[in-house]
Amino acid sequence: MAYAQVAVAHDDHSSHDDHKPHGWRRWVYATNHKDIGTMYLVFAGIMFFLGGSLAMLIRLELFRPGLQFFDPLFFNSLTTMHALIMIFGAIMPAWTGLANWQIPLQVGAPDMALPRLNNFSFWILPFAFLLLLSTFFVPGGAPAGGWTMYPPLMLQGGASFPMTIFAIHLMGASSILGAMNVIVTILNLRAPGMTLLRMPLFVWSWLITAYLLIAVMPVLAGAVTMLLTDHFFGTTFFTAAGGGDPVMFQHIFWFFGHPEVYILILPAFGIISEIIPTFARKPIFGYEAMVYAIASIAFLSFIVWAHHMFTVGMPLAGELFFMLTTMLIAIPTGVKVFNWCATIWKGSLTFEPPMLFALAFVFLFTIGGFSGVMLAIVPADFQYQDTYFVVAHFHYVLVPGTIFGIMAGVYYWLPKWTGHMYDQTLGKWHFWLSAIFVNVLFFPQHFLGLAGMPRRIPDYAVQFTDWNMVSSIGGFGFGLSQLLFPYLIWKCIKHGVPIGNRAWEGAHGLEWELPSPPPFHSWETPPTEAVLARAAVH
Amino acid sequence: MSALSSLPQASSIAPQVDTLFWFMVALCVIVVVGVLIAMVSYSVKYRRGSPADRSGRQAQSLGVELTWTLIPLALFIGVFTWSLFVFAKMRSPPPDSQTVYVVAKQWMWKTQHPGGQREINALHVPLGQPIRLTMTSEDVIHSFYVPAFRVKQDVLPGRYTELWFTATKLGSFPLFCAEYCGLDHARMGGNVVVMAPADYARWLDGNAGPQSLAVRGAALFRAHGCSGCHGANASVHAPDLDGLYGRWVQLADGSTVIADDRYIRDSILLPKKHVVAGFAPLMPSFSGQLSEEDLVALIAYLKSTARAASDPPAIGAESTHEHD
């Protein structure tokens, strides 16, 4: 395998004359995709720990029945803010950060297509979250209506209500700008010869995700604006007394909300499809099937939304339609899982941290996916809807699914970004602790849901005590083990062992043809056909 | 799994829901364990440096992709069909079901029996008798959830939703609010008490209100002036309401609706919504003048005038008349 540095014509030149701004200007005025990517990832990391701390408080209160630590209002704020922070503050910015870092490197572009827009889309976020987090200090406290913001309950909110809505508007604007940038970059800045069906699957998954974002974030903005006008300007979109309909909000919200679920998971599918071939030393099985599967999932994600509302009392035809489409969406998802399994078949496997996270992703995501199919069966769903079974289901998809996907991606590309290999033993500790505790945390929640424990409650009937204790212990273990992650990254940056272009010998893709770390401006000259051929992912 | 098996099957639908559930669990376990076995065994067998045979590797195969697309599709169509039968049963209350009205508010369940018995955070029902709940909310969205019965239905402000069950076990079963409804959501609940029919009859006698729901409704019908227009001797040209309940009504816009609870409620609060063919839209709205409990009493009264009417419509039919 060739480790020699590729002849990118002016590598040496750019490394000492890269016009890199210094000091605070480098970050505030940043237009470089790598710097902006780093800021996104750091922001996401901070939000991950903040949202995680709220989750620890939730598990603390739920350790025993009765109210021990918090009043119910504060608890309800905790669940609402945990969700908003994790979804809009941790996961979505982490994906945009990874997109910023990787997409230009992977398609052979010098930068993102719209660098100033890129700066703007990032710098909206800190202000959005300052606004959201400051609600903890306003009269009435942080929003407590649930992240789904159902009226009429949400309309009972205090001063936090308009602040939350404006914060969501800002987050939405940031996401839309980021998504536009991704689409323009992928469609216009690919190196000559990098045809669509040669692109790495992470790029494919992000391209499709970006279209989903542009399609649904405005719908969310519309829904929350209607809430705002219902509250302050006398409209009655969702007020039954004025001829409105609270159920209409749910339809609009979930028309955003279900594609949103796939916005959170599709890039993870892409990352896993990069990592498994690298460590199996074998191309992905069924590359084109993987692309078509992502596209099918994206299409179907627009016509399954009302499975979040099976108990609301829809017409019979509606219930049946959404049951059927929801089952159908499991099919392309299953195709992906089976293709990942087929990729490791007859490979030559090693188990570095990214691979461990990727394999755990495949298995644990499958559990989350299947509990999703169980929820799709309407007559049985009446039993699980709004119980801890649902909480277990979506946390399996989002934690050992999305979060493991993000971590796998960071473990995979961290040597590329820093130029240093990290402490792999520590990474394996992080993996095993996370993988064990995440199951202790979320698996018992299936049992709680099946026994009838409703979600979003600070206090519960005594028959639910045992599994709640187990779940809380898993939660504390999972939370504490995450502290290894920033330590490992810090240690990697400070004391890591320098590494060559190709951090992983089995890795393919244009990013591995660049030095580690890549120069401030990379691919100023497009890669040659020979480089493209060597980097081909399938 | 101990959690679910410790949950009693206390309604006629529960065994069918559980059979479907356990089938799905089995299906999921087979696939999930299959994926696990494949991953672990490949990880061991094809670890780097192992002597395993690696010839005949493929990068893609249309046949394989089609196989794992079509087999799940066939399975899902099977499960879908099975679910249809269970679901049809869950949506069709038997004709002899007895109606109980439920009004939810932050954070309390109020139930009203036709005989005028009222309860708070409790519902007494006789064993083996199909019970049909007609529910509404005074404020935000709630959800009526009795895990032991495997039933759940959201309770919405401004409209009626329905739910039915036949209790098959004696005892007291927890009732929860499943839809997040604010501050004291966690404590919004109660018990459904299933009694032997004879005990239930005694309970009804012992808790009878001053008057039955229908009698109270008849009083309201007069007190609020409804009878002035809709009564038998009224001089105003308004539809006669005797025997209306459960019948089809021809509307001015050419459509037809069934005069069910929701229709009557809407006609009282939003009279311009369903104008009956041949009548002018003269009636004022009574929104704000009648509480949810008053509305329920008025409906019970109109129902009592239609005892001879045919079977109550299926729950599914309720949702077919659209609001817009």
mmCIF file of C-alpha atoms in Angstrom, chain A residues 67 72-73 76 144-146 150-153 156 240 245-247 250 281-282 284-286 289 311-316 319-320 323-324 327-328 330-331 335 337-339 341-342 344-351 359 362-363 366-367 370 373-374 377-380 382-387 447 450-452 454-459 464 505, chain B residues 1-4 7 17 20-21 24-25 28 31-32 35-36 38-39 42-43 46-49 53-61 64-65 68-69 72-73 76 79-80 83-84 86-87 90-91 106 139-141 143 145-147 150-154 156-159 161 174 176-187 270 319 322:
data_model
loop_
_atom_site.group_PDB
_atom_site.id
_atom_site.type_symbol
_atom_site.label_atom_id
_atom_site.label_comp_id
_atom_site.label_asym_id
_atom_site.label_seq_id
_atom_site.Cartn_x
_atom_site.Cartn_y
_atom_site.Cartn_z
ATOM 1 C CA LEU A 67 -40.448 13.882 43.971
ATOM 2 C CA PRO A 72 -42.519 19.140 38.434
ATOM 3 C CA LEU A 73 -42.224 22.396 36.481
ATOM 4 C CA ASN A 76 -40.710 19.341 32.644
ATOM 5 C CA ALA A 144 -41.850 23.111 29.807
ATOM 6 C CA GLY A 145 -44.298 22.225 27.048
ATOM 7 C CA GLY A 146 -42.236 19.410 25.578
ATOM 8 C CA TYR A 150 -48.192 20.806 21.227
ATOM 9 C CA PRO A 151 -50.869 23.432 21.656
ATOM 10 C CA PRO A 152 -52.910 24.216 23.678
ATOM 11 C CA LEU A 153 -50.344 23.236 26.327
ATOM 12 C CA GLN A 156 -49.728 28.207 28.458
ATOM 13 C CA ALA A 240 -60.856 24.865 19.009
ATOM 14 C CA ASP A 245 -57.764 22.559 15.465
ATOM 15 C CA PRO A 246 -54.984 21.542 17.853
ATOM 16 C CA VAL A 247 -54.493 18.354 15.839
ATOM 17 C CA GLN A 250 -49.444 17.915 15.177
ATOM 18 C CA ARG A 281 -10.445 -3.956 3.775
ATOM 19 C CA LYS A 282 -13.144 -4.610 1.233
ATOM 20 C CA ILE A 284 -18.907 -1.586 0.525
ATOM 21 C CA PHE A 285 -21.323 -4.280 -0.587
ATOM 22 C CA GLY A 286 -23.903 -2.881 -3.005
ATOM 23 C CA ALA A 289 -28.169 -0.143 -3.511
ATOM 24 C CA THR A 311 -53.862 7.676 19.191
ATOM 25 C CA VAL A 312 -55.135 11.130 18.270
ATOM 26 C CA GLY A 313 -58.220 9.773 16.538
ATOM 27 C CA MET A 314 -57.613 9.881 12.791
ATOM 28 C CA PRO A 315 -59.905 8.510 10.095
ATOM 29 C CA LEU A 316 -59.486 4.800 9.453
ATOM 30 C CA GLU A 319 -54.286 5.184 10.260
ATOM 31 C CA LEU A 320 -53.894 2.375 7.725
ATOM 32 C CA MET A 323 -49.092 2.116 9.224
ATOM 33 C CA LEU A 324 -48.264 0.751 5.776
ATOM 34 C CA MET A 327 -43.551 -0.518 7.625
ATOM 35 C CA LEU A 328 -42.296 0.138 4.099
ATOM 36 C CA ALA A 330 -38.093 -0.362 7.289
ATOM 37 C CA ILE A 331 -37.301 -2.150 4.041
ATOM 38 C CA VAL A 335 -31.235 -3.290 3.047
ATOM 39 C CA VAL A 337 -28.123 -3.197 7.632
ATOM 40 C CA PHE A 338 -27.840 -6.359 5.540
ATOM 41 C CA ASN A 339 -25.380 -4.698 3.173
ATOM 42 C CA CYS A 341 -23.167 -7.293 7.274
ATOM 43 C CA ALA A 342 -22.350 -8.458 3.761
ATOM 44 C CA ILE A 344 -17.656 -7.651 6.555
ATOM 45 C CA TRP A 345 -18.306 -11.081 5.028
ATOM 46 C CA LYS A 346 -14.980 -12.393 3.687
ATOM 47 C CA GLY A 347 -13.210 -9.216 4.685
ATOM 48 C CA SER A 348 -9.984 -8.885 6.644
ATOM 49 C CA LEU A 349 -11.125 -7.262 9.827
ATOM 50 C CA THR A 350 -9.407 -5.247 12.500
ATOM 51 C CA PHE A 351 -11.145 -3.545 15.400
ATOM 52 C CA LEU A 359 -20.213 -2.410 14.412
ATOM 53 C CA VAL A 362 -25.180 -1.640 13.124
ATOM 54 C CA PHE A 363 -26.394 -3.942 15.863
ATOM 55 C CA THR A 366 -31.143 -2.492 14.321
ATOM 56 C CA ILE A 367 -32.726 -2.863 17.754
ATOM 57 C CA PHE A 370 -37.144 -2.944 14.958
ATOM 58 C CA VAL A 373 -41.528 -1.442 13.270
ATOM 59 C CA MET A 374 -43.321 -2.662 16.401
ATOM 60 C CA ILE A 377 -48.452 -1.747 14.103
ATOM 61 C CA VAL A 378 -51.407 0.463 14.988
ATOM 62 C CA PRO A 379 -53.445 -1.886 17.220
ATOM 63 C CA ALA A 380 -50.329 -2.665 19.255
ATOM 64 C CA PHE A 382 -52.036 2.032 21.242
ATOM 65 C CA GLN A 383 -50.318 0.231 24.079
ATOM 66 C CA TYR A 384 -46.855 1.791 23.601
ATOM 67 C CA GLN A 385 -47.660 5.290 22.366
ATOM 68 C CA ASP A 386 -46.394 7.975 24.764
ATOM 69 C CA THR A 387 -44.866 5.394 27.086
ATOM 70 C CA PHE A 447 -39.918 -2.995 29.919
ATOM 71 C CA LEU A 450 -44.635 -2.275 28.140
ATOM 72 C CA ALA A 451 -45.702 -2.174 31.780
ATOM 73 C CA GLY A 452 -47.471 1.098 31.032
ATOM 74 C CA PRO A 454 -46.069 7.088 30.548
ATOM 75 C CA ARG A 455 -43.232 9.309 29.382
ATOM 76 C CA ARG A 456 -42.503 12.855 30.601
ATOM 77 C CA ILE A 457 -43.321 12.201 34.244
ATOM 78 C CA PRO A 458 -41.147 13.203 37.231
ATOM 79 C CA ASP A 459 -42.959 10.808 39.553
ATOM 80 C CA PHE A 464 -41.956 0.914 37.926
ATOM 81 C CA GLU A 505 -4.157 1.454 5.834
ATOM 82 C CA MET B 1 -40.040 -9.128 29.481
ATOM 83 C CA SER B 2 -41.313 -9.748 32.959
ATOM 84 C CA ALA B 3 -42.840 -6.301 32.890
ATOM 85 C CA LEU B 4 -45.405 -7.082 30.218
ATOM 86 C CA LEU B 7 -49.499 -6.781 33.290
ATOM 87 C CA VAL B 17 -53.081 -7.289 21.008
ATOM 88 C CA LEU B 20 -49.705 -9.593 17.748
ATOM 89 C CA PHE B 21 -47.141 -8.053 20.073
ATOM 90 C CA MET B 24 -43.590 -8.984 16.449
ATOM 91 C CA VAL B 25 -41.180 -9.538 19.337
ATOM 92 C CA CYS B 28 -37.603 -8.809 15.751
ATOM 93 C CA VAL B 31 -33.664 -10.730 12.833
ATOM 94 C CA VAL B 32 -31.727 -8.861 15.523
ATOM 95 C CA VAL B 35 -27.646 -9.792 12.592
ATOM 96 C CA LEU B 36 -25.718 -10.224 15.835
ATOM 97 C CA ALA B 38 -23.631 -12.784 11.512
ATOM 98 C CA MET B 39 -21.567 -9.862 12.777
ATOM 99 C CA TYR B 42 -17.819 -12.832 10.614
ATOM 100 C CA SER B 43 -15.773 -10.712 12.995
ATOM 101 C CA TYR B 46 -12.643 -12.977 8.976
ATOM 102 C CA ARG B 47 -10.383 -11.184 11.465
ATOM 103 C CA ARG B 48 -7.162 -10.140 9.829
ATOM 104 C CA GLY B 49 -4.684 -12.963 9.634
ATOM 105 C CA ASP B 53 -11.269 -18.799 2.731
ATOM 106 C CA ARG B 54 -11.904 -15.400 1.159
ATOM 107 C CA SER B 55 -12.420 -16.443 -2.455
ATOM 108 C CA GLY B 56 -15.611 -15.617 -4.290
ATOM 109 C CA ARG B 57 -16.057 -12.161 -2.723
ATOM 110 C CA GLN B 58 -18.602 -9.970 -4.390
ATOM 111 C CA ALA B 59 -19.024 -6.207 -4.373
ATOM 112 C CA GLN B 60 -22.672 -6.358 -5.291
ATOM 113 C CA SER B 61 -25.420 -8.721 -6.274
ATOM 114 C CA VAL B 64 -29.144 -10.707 -2.928
ATOM 115 C CA GLU B 65 -30.469 -7.131 -2.726
ATOM 116 C CA TRP B 68 -33.648 -8.928 1.356
ATOM 117 C CA THR B 69 -36.014 -6.378 -0.101
ATOM 118 C CA PRO B 72 -39.388 -8.268 4.423
ATOM 119 C CA LEU B 73 -41.996 -6.780 2.083
ATOM 120 C CA PHE B 76 -44.860 -6.805 6.359
ATOM 121 C CA VAL B 79 -48.451 -8.428 9.452
ATOM 122 C CA PHE B 80 -50.374 -5.489 7.996
ATOM 123 C CA SER B 83 -53.274 -5.974 12.144
ATOM 124 C CA LEU B 84 -56.249 -4.919 10.049
ATOM 125 C CA VAL B 86 -57.401 -6.620 15.234
ATOM 126 C CA PHE B 87 -57.724 -2.936 14.432
ATOM 127 C CA MET B 90 -60.810 -2.127 18.216
ATOM 128 C CA ARG B 91 -62.695 0.501 16.239
ATOM 129 C CA GLN B 106 -55.658 19.700 34.069
ATOM 130 C CA ASP B 139 -58.179 22.583 28.339
ATOM 131 C CA VAL B 140 -55.188 20.837 26.758
ATOM 132 C CA ILE B 141 -54.768 17.432 25.145
ATOM 133 C CA SER B 143 -54.846 10.739 26.742
ATOM 134 C CA TYR B 145 -54.727 5.041 28.977
ATOM 135 C CA VAL B 146 -55.503 1.824 30.827
ATOM 136 C CA PRO B 147 -52.496 -0.457 30.296
ATOM 137 C CA ARG B 150 -54.423 -2.279 26.062
ATOM 138 C CA VAL B 151 -56.392 0.816 25.122
ATOM 139 C CA LYS B 152 -55.374 4.418 24.729
ATOM 140 C CA GLN B 153 -57.114 7.379 23.144
ATOM 141 C CA ASP B 154 -56.155 11.044 23.107
ATOM 142 C CA LEU B 156 -58.931 16.659 22.751
ATOM 143 C CA PRO B 157 -60.409 20.041 23.544
ATOM 144 C CA GLY B 158 -63.234 20.997 21.235
ATOM 145 C CA ARG B 159 -64.135 17.580 19.972
ATOM 146 C CA THR B 161 -63.035 11.079 20.760
ATOM 147 C CA PRO B 174 -54.511 1.917 36.935
ATOM 148 C CA PHE B 176 -52.940 7.100 33.366
ATOM 149 C CA CYS B 177 -52.858 10.269 31.345
ATOM 150 C CA ALA B 178 -50.472 9.369 28.533
ATOM 151 C CA GLU B 179 -50.340 12.680 26.696
ATOM 152 C CA TYR B 180 -48.051 15.198 28.337
ATOM 153 C CA CYS B 181 -50.380 17.842 29.768
ATOM 154 C CA GLY B 182 -48.256 20.118 31.916
ATOM 155 C CA LEU B 183 -47.311 20.575 35.536
ATOM 156 C CA ASP B 184 -49.073 17.672 37.242
ATOM 157 C CA HIS B 185 -49.213 15.332 34.268
ATOM 158 C CA ALA B 186 -47.435 12.667 36.306
ATOM 159 C CA ARG B 187 -50.176 12.672 38.902
ATOM 160 C CA LEU B 270 -70.575 26.283 16.152
ATOM 161 C CA SER B 319 -64.183 10.767 11.847
ATOM 162 C CA GLU B 322 -64.646 16.513 7.955
#
